[in-house]
C-alpha cells in the first residue's frame, strides 16, 4: 500500500505566560492510500492539535513544533515553505471542520466560497468554476443545487452546511481528507447520510482519510484502522475489528465500555401528575411584500400532547427541524403557542408574565451547549446563584451556602466557584448548567440535548448524575435528544417527532423493541439500540 501521510515523533507545545506547555508527545502514525484511519480520544487528548499540525493551522505565534516530522508524499509540511503549503492546503489535502457555521464565511454565498477554492487551486474561470460548484453540490446531496449555490450559510440546515463543507474539501479532488468531528452535532439519520457520502466519495476519488472523532459507533462504521490518543499520547493503534474485539490498553477498554448503560430509575405508576400538554401548536408567520402581509406559516409544532408524572422522564427524539426544542420552549412559555399546558393543576396559558414568574423557579432548563448558555463574564458562583436573587429573598451568606451545596451535589469543587466558565472542561460546564437549574429546587427540568457535545465517558457521568438527582429529589425530566442510546438509558416514555408532529409514542423499551412507524424503525435501525 502506498503511504500518503506519515507522522513521526510529533511533539507540539503552546506558549503560555512565557513558558511552553507540551500538549502532544511523540505521536507517530501513518495513513495509506484509500484507507480510513480513525483518530479517537476524549476532548483535550490532542486529536485536533495533531490534525491541525499537518497543515500548520495552529496559531503561528503560540504553537511550537518541538520535534518530529510530517511527511506528505515528498514534502515535509513542518519545514516546507508557506508557498508550498498553500498549494497543498485545500488542493492536495482537504479538511472538514467540526462546526461549519464557524468555518463558512457568513458574508458570502456558499457558491462564491466554492468558486474561490477552484480559482485558487485549479485556475478556473468564473462560469466554469460555477458549473463545477453546482455539480459538486449535487454530488454531496444538496437539493436544488442551482438555487442553493446563491444561499448564505445561515439559510441552510445543519446537514446542508456540513454537505457544503464536504464539497469544499473535496472539490479539488485531494489525495488526503482530514475530517475533524464532522458529524458530532448531527441527527442520527443525517449522520448516516454523511458517513455514506464520505465513503462513496472516498471510493470514487481513491483518497486517504484521517477521521477524527470521540464517537466509537461511527468508528465501527467507517474506519479501517483506529489510533487511540490519551493526554497527548498515542496509546494504541489497531485494525478496527481487532481493536473492538480485543483492546489492549486500559483506556481503550474504558472508551469502549462508556456507552450509556442500564435503564431509567424505577418509578411508581401511582405517581401524581405534574405536567400535561394538549394540542400544542407553534406556527411562525412568514411575511412578504411591501405591506409585510402574512403569506404562509412555518409549522414548527402541530397537535402535540403528553402527560408527565412526578419522578418520570419523557424523551423526545427526531431529526433537526422536527419540533423537539420548539415543543420544550412552548412548555416553558418561552415561545408563543396555542393549546393547553397544565402544571400542577394550573393552566399556564392563562397566566400573564407576572403571574408566570413563580412557576419559573419550579420549571428549569439545561441547554445543549453550556459554553453558549453560561455568561463568560460571570463567575461560576454568580452563574449558579443568579436565579436565587431573582426568585428567592436570600442573604448573600445564605445564597453562598446554597451554591456550595449544589456544587457538591453535581460533583464540582465549591472552592472553584470564583473561577469563570472558560476555565472548566465541557463536562464540568454542563455540571455548572445543571447546578444552576437545581439550585432553585425545581420539580421539572427541560434537558435540551445536554449530552450531545460531550465525550462518551463524560456523557456517561452526566447521565448517572441526572439519574441520581432524579432519584434523590423526585425530579421530572423532559429530555430532548437525537441519541437513542441516551434516551433508552434515561427515559420511561418516548415521543418520536417528525415535521412538527408526533408519529409514534409509547413506553421506551416497547417502542425500541417493536417500533411501528417507518421513521421510528429507521431511527432504531441506524442507532442499533
Short mmCIF file of C-alpha atoms in Angstrom, two decimals:
data_model
loop_
_atom_site.label_atom_id
_atom_site.label_comp_id
_atom_site.label_asym_id
_atom_site.label_seq_id
_atom_site.Cartn_x
_atom_site.Cartn_y
_atom_site.Cartn_z
CA UNK A 1 0.00 0.00 0.00
CA UNK A 2 1.21 3.49 -0.86
CA UNK A 3 1.72 5.64 2.22
CA UNK A 4 0.07 9.06 1.77
CA UNK A 5 0.86 10.58 5.18
CA UNK A 6 3.48 9.68 7.77
CA UNK A 7 3.78 11.43 11.15
CA UNK A 8 6.88 10.57 13.19
CA UNK A 9 7.50 11.54 16.83
CA UNK A 10 5.41 14.70 16.66
CA UNK A 11 5.55 16.83 19.81
CA UNK A 12 3.66 20.13 19.91
CA UNK A 13 3.59 22.76 22.64
CA UNK A 14 1.89 26.10 23.21
CA UNK A 15 3.47 29.18 24.74
CA UNK A 16 1.60 30.32 27.83
CA UNK A 17 2.84 33.04 30.18
CA UNK A 18 6.41 32.82 28.98
CA UNK A 19 6.76 29.02 29.13
CA UNK A 20 5.93 26.23 26.67
CA UNK A 21 3.30 23.71 27.71
CA UNK A 22 3.67 20.46 25.75
CA UNK A 23 0.31 19.02 24.57
CA UNK A 24 1.32 16.12 22.30
CA UNK A 25 4.17 13.71 22.98
CA UNK A 26 5.99 11.86 20.16
CA UNK A 27 2.90 10.93 18.16
CA UNK A 28 3.60 8.56 15.26
CA UNK A 29 1.01 7.34 12.75
CA UNK A 30 0.57 6.70 9.04
CA UNK A 31 -2.36 6.81 6.59
CA UNK A 32 -2.32 4.70 3.41
CA UNK A 33 -3.91 5.41 0.05
CA UNK A 34 -7.64 4.57 0.03
CA UNK A 35 -7.62 3.87 3.78
CA UNK A 36 -9.59 5.48 6.61
CA UNK A 37 -7.68 5.91 9.86
CA UNK A 38 -9.83 7.00 12.81
CA UNK A 39 -8.10 9.11 15.45
CA UNK A 40 -10.12 8.81 18.66
CA UNK A 41 -9.97 10.06 22.24
CA UNK A 42 -11.64 12.47 24.64
CA UNK A 43 -11.60 16.26 24.34
CA UNK A 44 -8.12 17.51 25.18
CA UNK A 45 -6.40 14.29 24.13
CA UNK A 46 -4.55 16.04 21.28
CA UNK A 47 -6.54 14.76 18.27
CA UNK A 48 -7.30 18.11 16.68
CA UNK A 49 -3.86 19.52 17.54
CA UNK A 50 -2.27 16.60 15.68
CA UNK A 51 -4.59 17.06 12.69
CA UNK A 52 -4.10 20.84 12.50
CA UNK A 53 -0.33 20.40 12.76
CA UNK A 54 -0.36 18.51 9.44
CA UNK A 55 -1.20 21.73 7.58
CA UNK A 56 0.39 24.05 10.17
CA UNK A 57 -3.01 25.52 11.02
CA UNK A 58 -2.18 26.00 14.71
CA UNK A 59 -1.75 29.63 15.91
CA UNK A 60 1.60 30.72 14.48
CA UNK A 61 2.69 32.80 17.46
CA UNK A 62 1.66 30.39 20.21
CA UNK A 63 2.32 26.94 18.68
CA UNK A 64 5.76 25.34 18.81
CA UNK A 65 6.63 22.19 16.87
CA UNK A 66 9.11 20.78 19.37
CA UNK A 67 10.20 17.67 17.46
CA UNK A 68 9.15 15.26 14.73
CA UNK A 69 8.35 15.17 11.02
CA UNK A 70 5.14 15.16 9.00
CA UNK A 71 5.77 13.67 5.57
CA UNK A 72 3.06 14.13 2.93
CA UNK A 73 4.30 12.48 -0.26
CA UNK A 74 7.71 14.02 -0.85
CA UNK A 75 7.01 17.15 1.23
CA UNK A 76 7.71 17.70 4.93
CA UNK A 77 4.83 20.03 5.85
CA UNK A 78 6.58 21.22 9.02
CA UNK A 79 9.63 22.55 7.16
CA UNK A 80 8.36 23.40 3.67
CA UNK A 81 7.80 27.00 2.57
CA UNK A 82 4.46 28.74 3.06
CA UNK A 83 4.07 28.91 -0.71
CA UNK A 84 4.36 25.12 -0.98
CA UNK A 85 1.97 24.72 1.94
CA UNK A 86 -0.67 26.96 0.33
CA UNK A 87 -0.60 24.72 -2.73
CA UNK A 88 -1.26 21.69 -0.52
CA UNK A 89 -3.95 23.24 1.72
CA UNK A 90 -7.34 22.75 0.11
CA UNK A 91 -5.68 21.32 -3.01
CA UNK A 92 -3.88 18.08 -2.23
CA UNK A 93 -5.21 17.91 1.35
CA UNK A 94 -8.85 18.79 2.09
CA UNK A 95 -10.18 19.48 5.55
CA UNK A 96 -13.69 19.33 7.05
CA UNK A 97 -14.03 21.18 10.34
CA UNK A 98 -16.37 20.33 13.21
CA UNK A 99 -18.61 23.40 13.09
CA UNK A 100 -19.49 24.51 9.54
CA UNK A 101 -21.27 27.66 10.75
CA UNK A 102 -17.91 28.86 12.11
CA UNK A 103 -15.87 27.62 9.13
CA UNK A 104 -18.06 29.06 6.37
CA UNK A 105 -17.93 32.80 5.74
CA UNK A 106 -21.35 34.17 6.79
CA UNK A 107 -20.98 37.21 4.48
CA UNK A 108 -20.66 35.25 1.22
CA UNK A 109 -22.98 32.82 -0.59
CA UNK A 110 -21.74 29.22 -0.45
CA UNK A 111 -21.27 29.22 -4.23
CA UNK A 112 -18.79 32.07 -4.07
CA UNK A 113 -16.78 30.18 -1.44
CA UNK A 114 -16.67 27.04 -3.61
CA UNK A 115 -15.70 29.05 -6.69
CA UNK A 116 -12.89 30.74 -4.75
CA UNK A 117 -11.13 27.49 -3.91
CA UNK A 118 -11.40 26.31 -7.54
CA UNK A 119 -9.91 29.55 -8.88
CA UNK A 120 -7.03 29.40 -6.37
CA UNK A 121 -6.06 25.75 -6.87
CA UNK A 122 -7.19 25.00 -10.43
CA UNK A 123 -7.25 28.44 -12.03
CA UNK A 124 -10.78 28.00 -13.38
CA UNK A 125 -12.71 30.95 -14.76
CA UNK A 126 -15.92 32.15 -13.08
CA UNK A 127 -18.52 30.35 -15.25
CA UNK A 128 -16.55 27.13 -15.43
CA UNK A 129 -15.96 27.18 -11.67
CA UNK A 130 -19.68 27.83 -11.02
CA UNK A 131 -20.60 24.83 -13.18
CA UNK A 132 -18.19 22.59 -11.22
CA UNK A 133 -19.52 24.00 -7.92
CA UNK A 134 -23.13 23.18 -8.85
CA UNK A 135 -22.14 19.64 -9.88
CA UNK A 136 -20.39 19.11 -6.54
CA UNK A 137 -23.35 20.43 -4.55
CA UNK A 138 -25.46 17.89 -6.42
CA UNK A 139 -22.87 15.17 -5.77
CA UNK A 140 -22.96 15.74 -2.00
CA UNK A 141 -26.76 15.52 -1.97
CA UNK A 142 -27.87 19.17 -1.85
CA UNK A 143 -31.36 19.51 -3.31
CA UNK A 144 -31.85 22.20 -5.97
CA UNK A 145 -28.09 22.93 -6.20
CA UNK A 146 -28.54 25.62 -8.85
CA UNK A 147 -30.65 27.60 -6.35
CA UNK A 148 -28.69 26.72 -3.20
CA UNK A 149 -25.43 27.94 -4.72
CA UNK A 150 -26.60 31.51 -4.08
CA UNK A 151 -27.72 30.76 -0.49
CA UNK A 152 -25.85 32.09 2.56
CA UNK A 153 -24.74 29.64 5.28
CA UNK A 154 -27.45 30.72 7.73
CA UNK A 155 -30.12 29.88 5.13
CA UNK A 156 -29.11 26.20 5.12
CA UNK A 157 -29.84 23.46 7.65
CA UNK A 158 -27.06 21.90 9.75
CA UNK A 159 -26.88 18.87 7.46
CA UNK A 160 -26.77 21.05 4.34
CA UNK A 161 -23.97 23.20 5.79
CA UNK A 162 -21.96 20.08 6.56
CA UNK A 163 -22.50 18.86 2.97
CA UNK A 164 -21.24 22.22 1.66
CA UNK A 165 -18.13 21.81 3.82
CA UNK A 166 -17.60 18.33 2.33
CA UNK A 167 -17.99 19.73 -1.19
CA UNK A 168 -15.48 22.48 -0.40
CA UNK A 169 -12.97 19.97 1.00
CA UNK A 170 -13.30 17.55 -1.94
CA UNK A 171 -13.94 19.87 -4.89
CA UNK A 172 -10.22 19.85 -5.82
CA UNK A 173 -10.12 16.04 -5.52
CA UNK A 174 -7.45 15.84 -2.78
CA UNK A 175 -5.19 12.88 -2.05
CA UNK A 176 -5.97 13.13 1.69
CA UNK A 177 -9.08 14.27 3.55
CA UNK A 178 -8.88 15.30 7.22
CA UNK A 179 -12.36 15.17 8.78
CA UNK A 180 -12.39 16.71 12.27
CA UNK A 181 -15.57 15.62 14.13
CA UNK A 182 -17.71 16.24 11.01
CA UNK A 183 -20.87 14.56 12.38
CA UNK A 184 -20.82 15.47 16.09
CA UNK A 185 -23.90 17.72 16.22
CA UNK A 186 -25.92 15.94 13.52
CA UNK A 187 -29.02 13.78 13.91
CA UNK A 188 -28.51 10.04 13.57
CA UNK A 189 -30.28 9.93 10.16
CA UNK A 190 -28.26 12.88 8.77
CA UNK A 191 -25.10 11.42 10.33
CA UNK A 192 -25.66 8.13 8.49
CA UNK A 193 -26.15 10.01 5.21
CA UNK A 194 -22.92 11.99 5.72
CA UNK A 195 -20.91 8.83 6.53
CA UNK A 196 -22.30 7.01 3.47
CA UNK A 197 -21.49 10.06 1.33
CA UNK A 198 -17.90 10.23 2.60
CA UNK A 199 -17.34 6.52 1.97
CA UNK A 200 -18.77 6.78 -1.56
CA UNK A 201 -16.67 9.83 -2.45
CA UNK A 202 -13.56 8.25 -0.93
CA UNK A 203 -14.04 5.19 -3.13
CA UNK A 204 -14.67 7.34 -6.21
CA UNK A 205 -11.57 9.53 -5.67
CA UNK A 206 -9.33 6.79 -4.18
CA UNK A 207 -8.26 9.16 -1.42
CA UNK A 208 -6.99 8.51 2.09
CA UNK A 209 -8.97 9.81 5.09
CA UNK A 210 -7.97 10.78 8.62
CA UNK A 211 -11.25 10.79 10.56
CA UNK A 212 -11.20 12.43 14.00
CA UNK A 213 -14.00 11.59 16.43
CA UNK A 214 -14.89 10.65 20.01
CA UNK A 215 -17.87 8.52 18.92
CA UNK A 216 -16.87 4.87 18.67
CA UNK A 217 -20.14 3.88 16.97
CA UNK A 218 -19.00 5.99 13.98
CA UNK A 219 -15.54 4.39 14.08
CA UNK A 220 -17.10 0.93 13.68
CA UNK A 221 -18.91 2.08 10.53
CA UNK A 222 -16.20 3.99 8.70
CA UNK A 223 -12.65 3.13 9.81
CA UNK A 224 -10.18 0.52 8.56
CA UNK A 225 -7.76 1.20 11.42
CA UNK A 226 -8.00 3.08 14.72
CA UNK A 227 -5.43 5.16 16.61
CA UNK A 228 -6.32 5.99 20.23
CA UNK A 229 -5.00 9.10 21.95
CA UNK A 230 -4.96 9.96 25.66
CA UNK A 231 -3.49 13.10 27.20
CA UNK A 232 -1.41 13.89 24.12
CA UNK A 233 -0.01 10.37 23.67
CA UNK A 234 -0.84 7.65 21.20
CA UNK A 235 -1.67 4.62 23.39
CA UNK A 236 -2.88 2.07 20.83
CA UNK A 237 -3.19 1.52 17.07
CA UNK A 238 -5.08 -1.48 15.68
CA UNK A 239 -7.29 -2.67 12.86
CA UNK A 240 -10.88 -1.68 13.71
CA UNK A 241 -12.32 -5.17 14.20
CA UNK A 242 -9.36 -6.27 16.31
CA UNK A 243 -9.46 -3.16 18.50
CA UNK A 244 -13.14 -3.62 19.37
CA UNK A 245 -12.75 -7.38 19.85
CA UNK A 246 -9.58 -7.31 21.95
CA UNK A 247 -8.47 -3.81 23.06
CA UNK A 248 -5.01 -3.84 24.63
CA UNK A 249 -4.79 -0.55 26.52
CA UNK A 250 -6.97 0.10 29.63
CA UNK A 251 -8.01 3.50 28.25
CA UNK A 252 -9.27 1.91 25.02
CA UNK A 253 -11.32 -0.57 27.08
CA UNK A 254 -12.71 2.37 29.10
CA UNK A 255 -13.80 4.15 25.90
CA UNK A 256 -15.49 1.03 24.53
CA UNK A 257 -17.29 0.43 27.85
CA UNK A 258 -18.54 4.02 28.19
CA UNK A 259 -21.73 3.71 26.11
CA UNK A 260 -24.89 4.55 28.11
CA UNK A 261 -25.89 1.56 30.22
CA UNK A 262 -28.84 0.48 32.31
CA UNK A 263 -32.36 1.81 32.20
CA UNK A 264 -34.24 4.71 33.76
CA UNK A 265 -34.68 4.98 37.53
CA UNK A 266 -37.51 2.82 38.96
CA UNK A 267 -40.80 4.73 39.29
CA UNK A 268 -44.33 4.13 40.50
CA UNK A 269 -47.25 4.33 38.11
CA UNK A 270 -49.22 5.80 41.01
CA UNK A 271 -47.12 8.99 40.93
CA UNK A 272 -49.00 12.30 40.87
CA UNK A 273 -49.48 14.11 37.56
CA UNK A 274 -47.11 17.06 37.25
CA UNK A 275 -47.37 18.41 33.70
CA UNK A 276 -49.91 17.95 30.91
CA UNK A 277 -49.91 19.31 27.36
CA UNK A 278 -52.74 19.06 24.85
CA UNK A 279 -52.95 20.13 21.18
CA UNK A 280 -49.81 22.27 21.29
CA UNK A 281 -49.39 24.34 18.15
CA UNK A 282 -46.49 26.65 17.29
CA UNK A 283 -46.65 28.26 13.84
CA UNK A 284 -44.31 31.06 12.85
CA UNK A 285 -45.61 33.64 10.40
CA UNK A 286 -43.93 34.22 7.03
CA UNK A 287 -44.44 37.80 5.88
CA UNK A 288 -43.69 39.13 2.42
CA UNK A 289 -44.47 42.01 0.11
CA UNK A 290 -44.36 45.77 0.66
CA UNK A 291 -47.03 45.63 3.38
CA UNK A 292 -45.44 42.62 5.11
CA UNK A 293 -48.63 40.60 4.96
CA UNK A 294 -48.75 37.04 6.30
CA UNK A 295 -48.42 34.78 3.25
CA UNK A 296 -47.63 31.44 4.91
CA UNK A 297 -46.52 29.76 8.13
CA UNK A 298 -43.60 27.64 9.31
CA UNK A 299 -45.48 24.82 11.03
CA UNK A 300 -42.93 24.07 13.73
CA UNK A 301 -45.27 22.12 16.06
CA UNK A 302 -48.77 20.82 15.33
CA UNK A 303 -51.07 18.95 17.76
CA UNK A 304 -48.51 17.70 20.31
CA UNK A 305 -49.63 16.38 23.70
CA UNK A 306 -48.32 14.26 26.59
CA UNK A 307 -48.64 13.56 30.34
CA UNK A 308 -45.61 13.77 32.63
CA UNK A 309 -45.82 12.37 36.17
CA UNK A 310 -43.63 13.27 39.16
CA UNK A 311 -40.27 11.48 39.07
CA UNK A 312 -40.73 10.33 35.45
CA UNK A 313 -38.78 11.18 32.29
CA UNK A 314 -40.25 11.66 28.83
CA UNK A 315 -37.85 11.62 25.90
CA UNK A 316 -38.46 13.47 22.64
CA UNK A 317 -36.50 12.27 19.60
CA UNK A 318 -36.40 13.29 15.95
CA UNK A 319 -34.21 14.95 13.36
CA UNK A 320 -33.32 18.66 13.26
CA UNK A 321 -36.38 20.73 12.44
CA UNK A 322 -38.79 18.11 13.79
CA UNK A 323 -40.05 20.48 16.50
CA UNK A 324 -38.38 18.92 19.56
CA UNK A 325 -36.81 22.05 21.01
CA UNK A 326 -39.76 24.24 19.98
CA UNK A 327 -42.04 21.92 21.97
CA UNK A 328 -39.78 22.33 25.01
CA UNK A 329 -39.71 26.11 24.66
CA UNK A 330 -43.51 26.17 24.34
CA UNK A 331 -43.90 24.17 27.57
CA UNK A 332 -41.79 26.79 29.37
CA UNK A 333 -43.83 29.58 27.74
CA UNK A 334 -40.68 30.89 26.04
CA UNK A 335 -42.38 30.93 22.62
CA UNK A 336 -45.98 31.82 21.83
CA UNK A 337 -48.17 28.78 21.32
CA UNK A 338 -51.75 27.58 21.20
CA UNK A 339 -53.12 24.65 23.19
CA UNK A 340 -53.31 23.66 26.84
CA UNK A 341 -50.36 23.50 29.27
CA UNK A 342 -51.27 22.46 32.81
CA UNK A 343 -48.65 22.41 35.59
CA UNK A 344 -49.81 21.05 38.97
CA UNK A 345 -53.46 21.84 38.10
CA UNK A 346 -52.69 25.40 36.98
CA UNK A 347 -53.38 26.42 33.38
CA UNK A 348 -50.18 28.23 32.36
CA UNK A 349 -51.59 29.61 29.11
CA UNK A 350 -54.00 31.81 31.11
CA UNK A 351 -51.18 33.49 33.09
CA UNK A 352 -49.60 36.82 32.23
CA UNK A 353 -45.88 37.48 32.65
CA UNK A 354 -46.15 38.49 36.32
CA UNK A 355 -48.39 35.55 37.25
CA UNK A 356 -45.99 33.20 35.42
CA UNK A 357 -42.96 34.31 37.47
CA UNK A 358 -43.50 31.94 40.48
CA UNK A 359 -43.57 28.99 38.06
CA UNK A 360 -40.22 29.95 36.53
CA UNK A 361 -38.34 28.72 39.60
CA UNK A 362 -40.21 25.39 39.55
CA UNK A 363 -39.56 24.80 35.84
CA UNK A 364 -35.90 24.96 34.81
CA UNK A 365 -33.90 24.25 31.65
CA UNK A 366 -30.44 22.90 30.74
CA UNK A 367 -29.33 23.73 27.19
CA UNK A 368 -27.23 21.80 24.68
CA UNK A 369 -24.14 24.00 24.65
CA UNK A 370 -23.14 25.17 28.13
CA UNK A 371 -20.39 27.39 26.71
CA UNK A 372 -23.04 29.50 24.94
CA UNK A 373 -25.57 29.25 27.79
CA UNK A 374 -23.21 30.41 30.57
CA UNK A 375 -22.29 34.09 30.76
CA UNK A 376 -18.47 34.21 30.28
CA UNK A 377 -18.22 37.44 32.31
CA UNK A 378 -19.80 35.92 35.42
CA UNK A 379 -18.05 33.66 37.91
CA UNK A 380 -19.47 30.19 38.49
CA UNK A 381 -20.95 31.35 41.81
CA UNK A 382 -22.69 34.25 40.04
CA UNK A 383 -23.97 31.96 37.27
CA UNK A 384 -25.40 29.38 39.68
CA UNK A 385 -26.72 31.92 42.17
CA UNK A 386 -28.33 34.34 39.70
CA UNK A 387 -31.75 32.66 39.98
CA UNK A 388 -31.65 32.78 43.77
CA UNK A 389 -31.51 36.58 43.77
CA UNK A 390 -34.33 36.79 41.19
CA UNK A 391 -36.75 34.27 42.74
CA UNK A 392 -35.85 34.00 46.42
CA UNK A 393 -35.07 36.63 49.05
CA UNK A 394 -31.85 35.14 50.44
CA UNK A 395 -28.99 36.94 52.12
CA UNK A 396 -25.57 36.75 50.49
CA UNK A 397 -24.36 34.22 53.09
CA UNK A 398 -27.45 32.03 52.65
CA UNK A 399 -27.04 32.09 48.87
CA UNK A 400 -23.34 31.21 49.21
CA UNK A 401 -24.20 28.18 51.35
CA UNK A 402 -26.83 27.01 48.82
CA UNK A 403 -24.38 27.47 45.92
CA UNK A 404 -21.66 25.41 47.65
CA UNK A 405 -24.16 22.66 48.49
CA UNK A 406 -25.44 22.33 44.94
CA UNK A 407 -21.90 22.35 43.51
CA UNK A 408 -21.01 19.42 45.73
CA UNK A 409 -24.17 17.61 44.63
CA UNK A 410 -23.24 17.83 40.94
CA UNK A 411 -19.62 16.81 41.55
CA UNK A 412 -17.91 20.21 41.46
CA UNK A 413 -15.43 21.56 43.98
CA UNK A 414 -17.02 24.58 45.75
CA UNK A 415 -13.52 26.08 46.01
CA UNK A 416 -13.66 26.69 42.24
CA UNK A 417 -16.82 28.83 42.44
CA UNK A 418 -14.92 32.08 41.87
CA UNK A 419 -13.50 30.89 38.56
CA UNK A 420 -15.06 31.62 35.16
CA UNK A 421 -16.77 29.13 32.77
CA UNK A 422 -13.88 29.16 30.26
CA UNK A 423 -11.63 27.65 32.95
CA UNK A 424 -13.67 24.43 33.01
CA UNK A 425 -13.95 21.44 30.66
CA UNK A 426 -17.11 20.76 28.62
CA UNK A 427 -18.34 18.17 31.12
CA UNK A 428 -17.71 20.50 34.06
CA UNK A 429 -19.55 23.35 32.29
CA UNK A 430 -22.55 21.08 31.82
CA UNK A 431 -22.46 20.28 35.56
CA UNK A 432 -22.47 24.04 36.22
CA UNK A 433 -25.57 24.37 34.00
CA UNK A 434 -27.26 21.53 35.91
CA UNK A 435 -26.32 23.17 39.23
CA UNK A 436 -27.83 26.46 38.03
CA UNK A 437 -31.12 24.66 37.31
CA UNK A 438 -31.01 22.61 40.51
CA UNK A 439 -30.25 25.44 42.94
CA UNK A 440 -33.86 26.66 42.81
CA UNK A 441 -35.14 23.20 43.82
CA UNK A 442 -37.44 22.75 40.81
CA UNK A 443 -39.82 19.85 40.23
CA UNK A 444 -39.41 19.89 36.43
CA UNK A 445 -36.29 20.30 34.25
CA UNK A 446 -36.22 20.56 30.46
CA UNK A 447 -32.99 18.96 29.21
CA UNK A 448 -32.36 20.06 25.62
CA UNK A 449 -29.60 17.86 24.13
CA UNK A 450 -27.48 18.24 27.30
CA UNK A 451 -25.00 15.47 26.40
CA UNK A 452 -24.74 15.65 22.59
CA UNK A 453 -21.49 17.63 22.52
CA UNK A 454 -19.78 15.62 25.29
CA UNK A 455 -17.30 12.75 25.07
CA UNK A 456 -18.80 9.31 25.69
CA UNK A 457 -17.10 8.89 29.07
CA UNK A 458 -18.20 12.36 30.23
CA UNK A 459 -21.68 11.74 28.80
CA UNK A 460 -21.98 8.58 30.89
CA UNK A 461 -21.01 10.53 34.02
CA UNK A 462 -23.59 13.27 33.34
CA UNK A 463 -26.34 10.68 32.72
CA UNK A 464 -25.54 8.94 36.01
CA UNK A 465 -25.63 12.34 37.75
CA UNK A 466 -29.06 13.11 36.26
CA UNK A 467 -30.37 9.72 37.38
CA UNK A 468 -29.06 10.11 40.93
CA UNK A 469 -30.56 13.62 41.23
CA UNK A 470 -33.88 12.37 39.88
CA UNK A 471 -33.95 9.52 42.39
CA UNK A 472 -32.97 11.79 45.29
CA UNK A 473 -35.40 14.66 44.62
CA UNK A 474 -38.14 13.02 42.56
CA UNK A 475 -37.39 15.31 39.61
CA UNK A 476 -39.36 15.09 36.36
CA UNK A 477 -37.45 15.50 33.10
CA UNK A 478 -38.44 16.31 29.54
CA UNK A 479 -35.33 15.04 27.73
CA UNK A 480 -34.72 16.14 24.12
CA UNK A 481 -32.13 14.20 22.15
CA UNK A 482 -31.27 12.60 18.82
CA UNK A 483 -29.21 9.87 20.54
CA UNK A 484 -31.46 6.86 21.10
CA UNK A 485 -28.97 5.07 23.37
CA UNK A 486 -29.16 8.03 25.78
CA UNK A 487 -32.98 8.07 25.57
CA UNK A 488 -33.11 4.34 26.32
CA UNK A 489 -30.87 4.78 29.36
CA UNK A 490 -32.82 7.66 30.93
CA UNK A 491 -36.42 7.85 29.69
CA UNK A 492 -39.51 5.94 30.80
CA UNK A 493 -41.64 7.12 27.88
CA UNK A 494 -40.58 8.27 24.41
CA UNK A 495 -42.18 10.55 21.82
CA UNK A 496 -40.94 10.43 18.21
CA UNK A 497 -41.45 13.66 16.25
CA UNK A 498 -41.13 14.44 12.57
CA UNK A 499 -42.00 17.66 10.74
CA UNK A 500 -43.65 19.12 13.83
CA UNK A 501 -45.92 16.17 14.59
CA UNK A 502 -45.84 13.07 16.78
CA UNK A 503 -45.50 9.98 14.58
CA UNK A 504 -45.21 7.46 17.43
CA UNK A 505 -45.07 7.37 21.22
CA UNK A 506 -45.06 4.80 23.98
CA UNK A 507 -43.12 3.01 26.70
CA UNK A 508 -39.43 3.37 25.80
CA UNK A 509 -38.42 -0.30 25.93
CA UNK A 510 -41.52 -1.37 23.96
CA UNK A 511 -41.09 1.39 21.37
CA UNK A 512 -37.44 0.44 20.74
CA UNK A 513 -38.08 -3.31 20.67
CA UNK A 514 -41.07 -3.12 18.31
CA UNK A 515 -41.26 0.27 16.52
CA UNK A 516 -44.40 0.64 14.40
CA UNK A 517 -43.84 3.75 12.27
CA UNK A 518 -41.34 3.51 9.35
CA UNK A 519 -39.49 6.61 10.59
CA UNK A 520 -39.08 5.15 14.09
CA UNK A 521 -37.92 1.87 12.54
CA UNK A 522 -35.32 3.82 10.54
CA UNK A 523 -34.04 5.66 13.65
CA UNK A 524 -33.79 2.43 15.67
CA UNK A 525 -32.01 0.61 12.82
CA UNK A 526 -29.49 3.45 12.39
CA UNK A 527 -28.84 3.69 16.13
CA UNK A 528 -28.59 -0.08 16.68
CA UNK A 529 -30.11 0.25 20.19
#
